[in-house]
């Protein structure tokens, strides 16, 4: 029976892969293109690197996504489509075979081969490269974790070239979302010859050889990164934009001013408190889509103040997420009561039973819980957050909710981001602001925040029974069973209240109405410039 | 004069060492390290990162290593911007800051001195009140208020200038940031020049010159201007230094790729080498400017030369 299920799943995966669309910018019929196909988009910050193996921020990944293409890719709507690989199949529960396009070329004209993919993945996991994501993604490849930890050589990672255009990837357990995972350019190919020739300068204009739709034309630190269409790209005929300029503007107000003056066509994110005005002022340009991201507060569950689950539950119950979303942050984000956000694959969304109760009933229950836990009104707690107007607004709201509804005294502690992350990793806090945006669309990505031995677990809570269920799910090659087990594990963990979910992220921004190909379905906010085009205006 | 200059230059070495040492200690004492991030890196990766940047060595060895590199003109590798060395980053940002800050300072000197003289010569006149008003406005309104107003008027309403950004020293991109810094500097220079000129004009040697029948123009040009300029020269060095710190606001408002942005991001990212490199640079600029001011003083006041 199990073998049958595996076969069926493999067939399904193959069919799905074969049925996937491959086109680049899909220009709807009747849409007339502008004679000048150029785009200026703000990227929110200066990229820390243009080396896809080391890229960690959203900004750096946005640019490398244009210059490099992984085995798979995200289309404009965020769906997984063929990238460098034109098809793939799961030959058994832990083995995937990717067939590369034979017409794929590097920007210098060299063919892209399976060996380039193997080199890219080995280099990414090699501790010498010091990629901060090596362990995060490494766990899904056979020996990947050991290689990332420096316990095995990179040659032992489960990736090999079966022939010039075929790559085999082995995983340590069934990883049903591997095609999703390899859309990340960290796990993509890089051009070995140019890296060896130029060393750390290989990412500079003139040196950088990529296999994506664009090549690096200019990089002025803190000023702009300019990309131009790569004539050697396999799908160049369907790439509309000929030039893309990425700006590194961090200040949201300056970003909007550049948009208003016509110097920028894509505001990275509207400044706090301006979304409603922007909707009125620029109804055609304002775009706001939900993201696979979670705004939450961590409880330090090992701290004496928060060891008792009743205290954590009481504090979670009385935060009115509806008011928070509609009146406080007021930028289109959704109230959230669970770990798994809307649109996330691999587990059902979880919501507490009390989420729909009237607030009076929640307060009554919360007070009862606190009394049972021996917490008296006036009890003091400390809440830590990193200095930002947005986080401050949310923290003051939470402080007020806990004060007015439960009589608790909350001391707010603002600090630099670096200080906060260190405090969180060290467990040197009582409650702390936190947030997470998905690296890949699977519930296990979010479960890393609450799993027992995860580096990302900054609430220090561990539910061993749930951990066993997650392990069972990870070993399962039946998607339905896996989903059921992960959903069960999420429920068990969330009933322990290790975190306080607040909101699901959305990204309110301005994009000129003439920028075609922008979709509100792209929940990971991964837009490749090859999917965009400029409509005649 | 040459030995004086040489002595002053040699005196900069201990100043520089003290600044670097204090900054080095403070940076390393600040909580949160360069590789602390949302994603906690594995121990193997952390070990490699630390080895790459010599953070695995004892602090004193790191310090000596840094000094040795510095003596060879190498400011080190940036912790945050992995593809660039600090030398690269400074080389990219310095010309922008020099063009904007230096240009603004030069213009403010000319305009400020001119306005100060006009006001000083016509005390309590409309011109005097006008200059004082500019001086007060420049002191009262901070750059983060004036900057966005300039953008609103000249970029968004009139469409005369770009709202910000940078494009290879094209004048259009430099006008507003320079105007903003000039406005702030002019206010100070004009007020100092006016006060100084009034003081000089009331001194005995000017009264003597007037008593000899010299016309006002000659009295001012030959006798009053030089001594009246001394306090203005004195404020030029702090103004130049404050232009670098004010550049932080200016660069944010106008999205300029200058030194201010680098140093703030560097401090936030705990990019030790970048911050130290910029501190060294700013210290050298400060010391050089102070030296130039002293030399200008000596040129304008013979008493200082004879001492």
Short mmCIF file of C-alpha atoms in Angstrom, two decimals, chain A residues 35-454:
data_model
loop_
_atom_site.label_atom_id
_atom_site.label_comp_id
_atom_site.label_asym_id
_atom_site.label_seq_id
_atom_site.Cartn_x
_atom_site.Cartn_y
_atom_site.Cartn_z
CA UNK A 35 8.13 51.61 -26.61
CA UNK A 36 10.54 52.05 -23.67
CA UNK A 37 10.65 48.97 -21.49
CA UNK A 38 12.56 50.16 -18.43
CA UNK A 39 11.70 50.03 -14.75
CA UNK A 40 13.04 51.78 -11.66
CA UNK A 41 12.12 49.98 -8.46
CA UNK A 42 13.14 50.69 -4.90
CA UNK A 43 14.55 47.66 -3.18
CA UNK A 44 14.42 48.96 0.41
CA UNK A 45 18.12 48.65 1.21
CA UNK A 46 21.59 48.21 -0.22
CA UNK A 47 22.20 44.53 -1.07
CA UNK A 48 24.77 43.02 1.27
CA UNK A 49 26.12 40.96 -1.65
CA UNK A 50 25.25 39.89 -5.17
CA UNK A 51 26.61 36.41 -4.59
CA UNK A 52 23.50 34.20 -4.62
CA UNK A 53 25.07 31.75 -2.16
CA UNK A 54 25.54 34.44 0.48
CA UNK A 55 22.46 36.58 -0.20
CA UNK A 56 20.28 36.64 2.90
CA UNK A 57 18.14 39.78 2.75
CA UNK A 58 15.04 40.23 0.64
CA UNK A 59 16.78 43.07 -1.21
CA UNK A 60 19.80 41.02 -2.22
CA UNK A 61 17.62 38.09 -3.27
CA UNK A 62 15.42 40.34 -5.40
CA UNK A 63 18.43 41.31 -7.48
CA UNK A 64 20.09 37.89 -7.65
CA UNK A 65 16.73 36.43 -8.73
CA UNK A 66 17.03 38.54 -11.89
CA UNK A 67 20.64 37.56 -12.58
CA UNK A 68 20.53 33.90 -11.63
CA UNK A 69 18.00 31.19 -12.25
CA UNK A 70 17.60 28.19 -9.99
CA UNK A 71 16.30 24.80 -11.01
CA UNK A 72 12.80 26.11 -10.52
CA UNK A 73 11.39 29.62 -10.24
CA UNK A 74 8.38 31.56 -8.98
CA UNK A 75 6.10 33.04 -11.61
CA UNK A 76 4.42 36.42 -11.13
CA UNK A 77 1.70 34.82 -9.03
CA UNK A 78 4.29 33.08 -6.88
CA UNK A 79 3.64 29.60 -8.30
CA UNK A 80 6.52 27.23 -8.84
CA UNK A 81 7.37 26.89 -12.52
CA UNK A 82 10.33 25.43 -14.40
CA UNK A 83 13.45 27.54 -14.26
CA UNK A 84 16.77 26.18 -15.37
CA UNK A 85 15.19 22.73 -15.13
CA UNK A 86 12.50 22.18 -17.75
CA UNK A 87 11.06 19.20 -15.88
CA UNK A 88 11.58 17.10 -12.79
CA UNK A 89 10.33 13.91 -11.23
CA UNK A 90 10.51 12.22 -7.87
CA UNK A 91 11.96 8.79 -8.61
CA UNK A 92 11.52 7.61 -5.04
CA UNK A 93 10.58 9.19 -1.73
CA UNK A 94 14.00 10.75 -1.24
CA UNK A 95 15.33 11.15 -4.78
CA UNK A 96 14.52 13.86 -7.30
CA UNK A 97 15.79 14.12 -10.84
CA UNK A 98 15.88 17.48 -12.63
CA UNK A 99 16.28 17.72 -16.41
CA UNK A 100 18.01 20.93 -17.41
CA UNK A 101 17.26 22.98 -20.50
CA UNK A 102 19.85 22.26 -23.12
CA UNK A 103 19.56 25.78 -24.51
CA UNK A 104 20.32 27.46 -21.18
CA UNK A 105 23.48 29.59 -21.31
CA UNK A 106 25.55 31.70 -18.98
CA UNK A 107 25.68 35.38 -19.83
CA UNK A 108 29.13 34.82 -21.38
CA UNK A 109 27.71 32.20 -23.74
CA UNK A 110 28.90 29.07 -21.91
CA UNK A 111 26.27 26.34 -21.61
CA UNK A 112 24.73 25.84 -18.16
CA UNK A 113 25.36 22.25 -17.16
CA UNK A 114 24.41 19.92 -14.35
CA UNK A 115 27.93 20.30 -13.02
CA UNK A 116 27.28 24.04 -12.49
CA UNK A 117 24.33 23.15 -10.28
CA UNK A 118 26.38 20.63 -8.31
CA UNK A 119 29.17 23.18 -7.88
CA UNK A 120 26.68 25.87 -6.79
CA UNK A 121 25.06 23.69 -4.13
CA UNK A 122 28.36 22.35 -2.78
CA UNK A 123 29.79 25.86 -2.63
CA UNK A 124 26.67 27.16 -0.86
CA UNK A 125 26.89 24.49 1.85
CA UNK A 126 30.65 24.66 2.25
CA UNK A 127 31.35 26.38 5.62
CA UNK A 128 34.17 28.25 3.85
CA UNK A 129 31.55 30.17 1.90
CA UNK A 130 30.02 31.03 5.29
CA UNK A 131 26.51 31.35 3.95
CA UNK A 132 24.11 32.08 6.80
CA UNK A 133 21.39 30.02 5.15
CA UNK A 134 23.54 26.92 4.68
CA UNK A 135 22.11 25.11 7.69
CA UNK A 136 18.53 26.28 7.03
CA UNK A 137 18.38 24.72 3.57
CA UNK A 138 21.12 22.15 4.15
CA UNK A 139 18.90 20.01 6.36
CA UNK A 140 16.80 19.08 3.34
CA UNK A 141 19.68 17.61 1.35
CA UNK A 142 21.33 14.29 2.09
CA UNK A 143 24.39 15.05 4.24
CA UNK A 144 23.60 18.73 3.77
CA UNK A 145 23.46 19.45 7.47
CA UNK A 146 26.72 17.63 8.13
CA UNK A 147 28.42 19.52 5.30
CA UNK A 148 27.08 22.86 6.57
CA UNK A 149 28.33 21.98 10.05
CA UNK A 150 31.78 21.15 8.66
CA UNK A 151 31.49 17.49 9.66
CA UNK A 152 31.60 16.14 6.10
CA UNK A 153 33.24 17.47 2.94
CA UNK A 154 31.03 19.30 0.39
CA UNK A 155 31.56 16.45 -2.07
CA UNK A 156 29.35 14.25 0.13
CA UNK A 157 26.21 16.33 -0.20
CA UNK A 158 23.47 14.40 -1.96
CA UNK A 159 23.64 16.21 -5.28
CA UNK A 160 25.19 14.78 -8.42
CA UNK A 161 25.21 15.22 -12.17
CA UNK A 162 23.82 12.10 -13.85
CA UNK A 163 24.83 13.49 -17.24
CA UNK A 164 25.53 16.90 -18.73
CA UNK A 165 21.93 18.06 -18.33
CA UNK A 166 20.54 15.91 -15.52
CA UNK A 167 20.85 16.60 -11.80
CA UNK A 168 19.93 14.17 -9.08
CA UNK A 169 19.16 15.46 -5.59
CA UNK A 170 18.82 13.11 -2.66
CA UNK A 171 17.11 14.17 0.54
CA UNK A 172 17.51 12.64 4.01
CA UNK A 173 13.73 12.23 4.32
CA UNK A 174 10.84 12.81 1.91
CA UNK A 175 10.85 16.52 1.06
CA UNK A 176 7.72 17.01 -0.96
CA UNK A 177 8.39 20.71 -1.39
CA UNK A 178 11.87 20.31 -2.87
CA UNK A 179 10.85 22.02 -6.17
CA UNK A 180 9.71 24.94 -4.00
CA UNK A 181 12.98 24.91 -2.10
CA UNK A 182 15.26 24.92 -5.15
CA UNK A 183 13.60 28.06 -6.47
CA UNK A 184 15.85 29.83 -3.94
CA UNK A 185 18.97 30.99 -5.73
CA UNK A 186 21.12 29.99 -2.76
CA UNK A 187 20.64 26.45 -4.07
CA UNK A 188 21.18 27.39 -7.70
CA UNK A 189 24.10 27.22 -10.11
CA UNK A 190 27.03 29.64 -10.20
CA UNK A 191 29.74 30.03 -12.81
CA UNK A 192 32.78 28.29 -11.39
CA UNK A 193 35.32 29.66 -13.89
CA UNK A 194 34.53 33.31 -13.16
CA UNK A 195 34.51 32.76 -9.38
CA UNK A 196 37.92 31.12 -9.57
CA UNK A 197 39.23 33.83 -11.87
CA UNK A 198 38.03 36.92 -9.98
CA UNK A 199 37.81 35.69 -6.39
CA UNK A 200 35.72 37.99 -4.22
CA UNK A 201 35.45 40.48 -7.08
CA UNK A 202 33.45 38.09 -9.20
CA UNK A 203 30.22 39.93 -8.36
CA UNK A 204 31.42 43.24 -9.81
CA UNK A 205 30.10 44.66 -13.10
CA UNK A 206 32.05 43.19 -15.98
CA UNK A 207 33.03 40.11 -13.95
CA UNK A 208 29.67 38.71 -12.93
CA UNK A 209 28.49 35.86 -15.13
CA UNK A 210 24.92 34.78 -14.44
CA UNK A 211 22.32 32.55 -16.04
CA UNK A 212 19.30 34.75 -15.38
CA UNK A 213 17.30 37.07 -17.59
CA UNK A 214 19.48 40.07 -16.70
CA UNK A 215 23.16 40.95 -16.41
CA UNK A 216 24.82 43.41 -14.06
CA UNK A 217 25.54 46.65 -15.83
CA UNK A 218 26.33 49.01 -12.96
CA UNK A 219 26.58 48.87 -9.17
CA UNK A 220 27.06 52.11 -7.27
CA UNK A 221 26.95 51.36 -3.55
CA UNK A 222 24.02 53.08 -1.82
CA UNK A 223 23.00 54.64 -5.11
CA UNK A 224 21.76 52.03 -7.57
CA UNK A 225 22.19 48.63 -9.16
CA UNK A 226 21.44 48.63 -12.87
CA UNK A 227 20.63 45.43 -14.74
CA UNK A 228 20.24 44.96 -18.47
CA UNK A 229 18.56 42.24 -20.45
CA UNK A 230 20.77 39.21 -20.99
CA UNK A 231 20.73 38.35 -24.71
CA UNK A 232 22.07 34.87 -23.91
CA UNK A 233 19.15 33.99 -21.62
CA UNK A 234 17.24 30.97 -22.92
CA UNK A 235 13.92 32.83 -22.81
CA UNK A 236 15.22 36.25 -23.89
CA UNK A 237 12.56 36.50 -26.60
CA UNK A 238 9.86 36.71 -23.91
CA UNK A 239 11.66 39.17 -21.65
CA UNK A 240 10.12 42.62 -22.08
CA UNK A 241 12.02 44.90 -19.73
CA UNK A 242 15.37 45.88 -21.22
CA UNK A 243 16.72 47.70 -18.17
CA UNK A 244 15.89 47.51 -14.48
CA UNK A 245 17.29 49.92 -11.91
CA UNK A 246 17.18 48.93 -8.24
CA UNK A 247 17.35 51.79 -5.73
CA UNK A 248 18.48 51.22 -2.12
CA UNK A 249 16.25 53.87 -0.50
CA UNK A 250 15.61 52.96 3.14
CA UNK A 251 13.59 55.99 4.20
CA UNK A 252 9.94 55.38 3.30
CA UNK A 253 9.12 59.07 3.00
CA UNK A 254 12.02 59.69 0.60
CA UNK A 255 10.86 56.64 -1.35
CA UNK A 256 7.35 58.07 -1.77
CA UNK A 257 8.76 61.48 -2.79
CA UNK A 258 10.84 59.81 -5.51
CA UNK A 259 7.70 58.01 -6.68
CA UNK A 260 5.73 61.24 -6.75
CA UNK A 261 8.43 62.99 -8.73
CA UNK A 262 8.52 60.16 -11.28
CA UNK A 263 12.05 59.02 -10.38
CA UNK A 264 10.87 55.73 -8.95
CA UNK A 265 8.06 53.52 -10.19
CA UNK A 266 7.91 51.06 -7.29
CA UNK A 267 7.79 52.11 -3.64
CA UNK A 268 9.21 49.30 -1.56
CA UNK A 269 6.87 49.77 1.38
CA UNK A 270 4.64 52.66 2.38
CA UNK A 271 5.73 54.39 5.60
CA UNK A 272 3.62 53.56 8.68
CA UNK A 273 0.32 55.39 8.84
CA UNK A 274 0.22 56.46 5.17
CA UNK A 275 -1.64 53.56 3.58
CA UNK A 276 -5.13 55.05 3.85
CA UNK A 277 -3.96 58.37 2.40
CA UNK A 278 -2.11 56.56 -0.38
CA UNK A 279 -5.30 54.66 -1.26
CA UNK A 280 -7.13 57.95 -1.71
CA UNK A 281 -4.31 59.74 -3.47
CA UNK A 282 -3.11 56.95 -5.75
CA UNK A 283 -6.02 54.51 -6.09
CA UNK A 284 -4.61 53.03 -9.32
CA UNK A 285 -1.09 52.58 -8.01
CA UNK A 286 -1.58 51.32 -4.48
CA UNK A 287 -1.01 47.57 -4.10
CA UNK A 288 -1.33 45.58 -0.95
CA UNK A 289 -1.08 41.82 -0.89
CA UNK A 290 -0.95 39.37 2.01
CA UNK A 291 2.41 37.73 2.54
CA UNK A 292 3.58 34.48 4.04
CA UNK A 293 4.77 36.34 7.08
CA UNK A 294 3.91 36.38 10.75
CA UNK A 295 4.16 39.25 13.21
CA UNK A 296 4.32 37.79 16.68
CA UNK A 297 5.59 38.23 20.19
CA UNK A 298 7.85 35.72 21.88
CA UNK A 299 7.31 34.63 25.46
CA UNK A 300 10.51 33.53 27.19
CA UNK A 301 8.89 30.36 28.45
CA UNK A 302 11.86 29.49 30.68
CA UNK A 303 11.60 32.81 32.50
CA UNK A 304 9.83 32.43 35.91
CA UNK A 305 7.33 35.08 34.83
CA UNK A 306 6.17 33.07 31.83
CA UNK A 307 6.66 29.46 32.83
CA UNK A 308 2.96 29.09 33.56
CA UNK A 309 0.97 28.52 30.37
CA UNK A 310 -2.07 30.20 31.97
CA UNK A 311 -0.23 33.52 32.09
CA UNK A 312 0.79 33.24 28.44
CA UNK A 313 -2.74 32.29 27.44
CA UNK A 314 -4.30 35.17 29.38
CA UNK A 315 -1.97 37.68 27.74
CA UNK A 316 -2.72 36.30 24.30
CA UNK A 317 -6.48 36.32 24.78
CA UNK A 318 -6.97 39.99 25.54
CA UNK A 319 -5.11 41.48 22.56
CA UNK A 320 -7.79 42.69 20.18
CA UNK A 321 -6.19 41.81 16.83
CA UNK A 322 -9.08 43.36 14.91
CA UNK A 323 -8.49 46.79 16.41
CA UNK A 324 -4.75 46.32 16.02
CA UNK A 325 -5.12 45.57 12.30
CA UNK A 326 -7.80 48.13 11.50
CA UNK A 327 -6.90 51.08 13.70
CA UNK A 328 -3.34 50.77 14.89
CA UNK A 329 -1.24 49.38 12.05
CA UNK A 330 -4.03 50.20 9.56
CA UNK A 331 -2.15 49.00 6.52
CA UNK A 332 -4.16 46.03 5.36
CA UNK A 333 -2.63 43.32 7.56
CA UNK A 334 -4.85 40.53 8.87
CA UNK A 335 -5.48 39.52 12.48
CA UNK A 336 -3.80 36.23 13.30
CA UNK A 337 -4.31 33.61 16.00
CA UNK A 338 -1.98 30.86 14.89
CA UNK A 339 1.46 29.91 13.67
CA UNK A 340 0.51 28.96 10.12
CA UNK A 341 -0.58 31.88 7.99
CA UNK A 342 -3.12 32.00 5.18
CA UNK A 343 -1.72 30.65 1.92
CA UNK A 344 0.90 28.47 3.59
CA UNK A 345 1.12 24.89 2.33
CA UNK A 346 1.75 21.79 4.42
CA UNK A 347 -0.64 22.38 7.34
CA UNK A 348 -4.09 23.76 8.00
CA UNK A 349 -4.38 27.20 9.55
CA UNK A 350 -4.87 27.02 13.28
CA UNK A 351 -7.06 29.36 15.29
CA UNK A 352 -7.80 29.29 19.03
CA UNK A 353 -11.34 28.36 20.09
CA UNK A 354 -11.64 31.64 21.95
CA UNK A 355 -10.69 33.75 18.93
CA UNK A 356 -14.34 34.44 18.07
CA UNK A 357 -15.52 35.01 21.66
CA UNK A 358 -16.76 38.48 22.62
CA UNK A 359 -13.97 40.48 24.25
CA UNK A 360 -15.80 40.66 27.60
CA UNK A 361 -15.79 36.87 27.81
CA UNK A 362 -12.10 36.72 26.86
CA UNK A 363 -11.23 39.25 29.57
CA UNK A 364 -13.22 37.34 32.17
CA UNK A 365 -11.49 34.08 31.25
CA UNK A 366 -8.06 35.74 31.14
CA UNK A 367 -8.55 37.25 34.60
CA UNK A 368 -9.55 33.85 35.92
CA UNK A 369 -6.44 32.26 34.43
CA UNK A 370 -4.19 34.90 35.96
CA UNK A 371 -5.82 34.49 39.36
CA UNK A 372 -5.31 30.72 39.16
CA UNK A 373 -1.67 31.29 38.27
CA UNK A 374 -1.28 33.62 41.26
CA UNK A 375 -0.64 36.73 39.17
CA UNK A 376 -2.00 39.83 40.87
CA UNK A 377 -3.02 43.07 39.15
CA UNK A 378 -0.06 45.44 39.07
CA UNK A 379 2.40 42.66 38.32
CA UNK A 380 5.26 43.96 36.19
CA UNK A 381 6.54 42.49 32.95
CA UNK A 382 9.10 43.74 30.47
CA UNK A 383 8.52 43.88 26.75
CA UNK A 384 11.53 44.30 24.43
CA UNK A 385 11.36 45.61 20.89
CA UNK A 386 13.72 47.13 18.36
CA UNK A 387 13.42 50.86 17.81
CA UNK A 388 10.95 51.55 15.03
CA UNK A 389 7.78 53.63 14.95
CA UNK A 390 5.81 50.64 13.72
CA UNK A 391 6.92 48.30 16.49
CA UNK A 392 6.52 51.05 19.05
CA UNK A 393 2.89 51.64 18.02
CA UNK A 394 2.13 47.94 18.33
CA UNK A 395 3.93 47.67 21.67
CA UNK A 396 2.07 50.65 23.14
CA UNK A 397 -1.21 49.11 22.00
CA UNK A 398 -0.36 45.75 23.62
CA UNK A 399 0.80 47.54 26.78
CA UNK A 400 -2.51 49.35 26.93
CA UNK A 401 -4.52 46.17 26.34
CA UNK A 402 -2.72 44.38 29.18
CA UNK A 403 -2.99 47.38 31.49
CA UNK A 404 -6.64 48.26 30.91
CA UNK A 405 -8.01 44.74 30.65
CA UNK A 406 -5.85 42.85 33.14
CA UNK A 407 -4.26 45.56 35.28
CA UNK A 408 -0.74 44.42 34.42
CA UNK A 409 2.16 46.85 34.25
CA UNK A 410 4.32 46.50 31.16
CA UNK A 411 7.68 48.18 30.93
CA UNK A 412 8.61 48.83 27.31
CA UNK A 413 12.25 48.42 26.45
CA UNK A 414 13.36 49.82 23.07
CA UNK A 415 16.75 48.83 21.66
CA UNK A 416 18.76 48.47 18.49
CA UNK A 417 17.90 45.53 16.24
CA UNK A 418 21.27 43.85 16.85
CA UNK A 419 20.75 44.07 20.59
CA UNK A 420 17.25 42.64 20.36
CA UNK A 421 18.24 39.64 18.21
CA UNK A 422 21.06 38.84 20.59
CA UNK A 423 18.73 39.08 23.57
CA UNK A 424 16.25 36.83 21.82
CA UNK A 425 18.85 34.20 20.91
CA UNK A 426 20.30 34.35 24.44
CA UNK A 427 16.84 34.18 26.04
CA UNK A 428 17.60 37.36 27.98
CA UNK A 429 14.07 38.80 27.87
CA UNK A 430 10.56 38.23 29.18
CA UNK A 431 8.54 39.15 26.09
CA UNK A 432 9.97 40.32 22.79
CA UNK A 433 8.79 41.45 19.41
CA UNK A 434 9.46 39.05 16.59
CA UNK A 435 8.55 38.47 12.97
CA UNK A 436 9.10 35.88 10.32
CA UNK A 437 8.76 35.83 6.55
CA UNK A 438 8.75 32.46 4.80
CA UNK A 439 11.85 31.28 2.98
CA UNK A 440 9.82 28.55 1.31
CA UNK A 441 6.14 27.78 1.24
CA UNK A 442 5.78 24.90 3.66
CA UNK A 443 4.56 24.75 7.24
CA UNK A 444 7.89 23.29 8.40
CA UNK A 445 9.43 26.69 7.66
CA UNK A 446 7.21 28.26 10.33
CA UNK A 447 7.48 25.28 12.66
CA UNK A 448 11.20 26.05 12.99
CA UNK A 449 10.10 28.93 15.25
CA UNK A 450 8.67 26.57 17.83
CA UNK A 451 10.52 23.27 17.40
CA UNK A 452 12.56 21.88 20.28
CA UNK A 453 16.11 21.98 18.94
CA UNK A 454 15.71 24.69 16.36
#
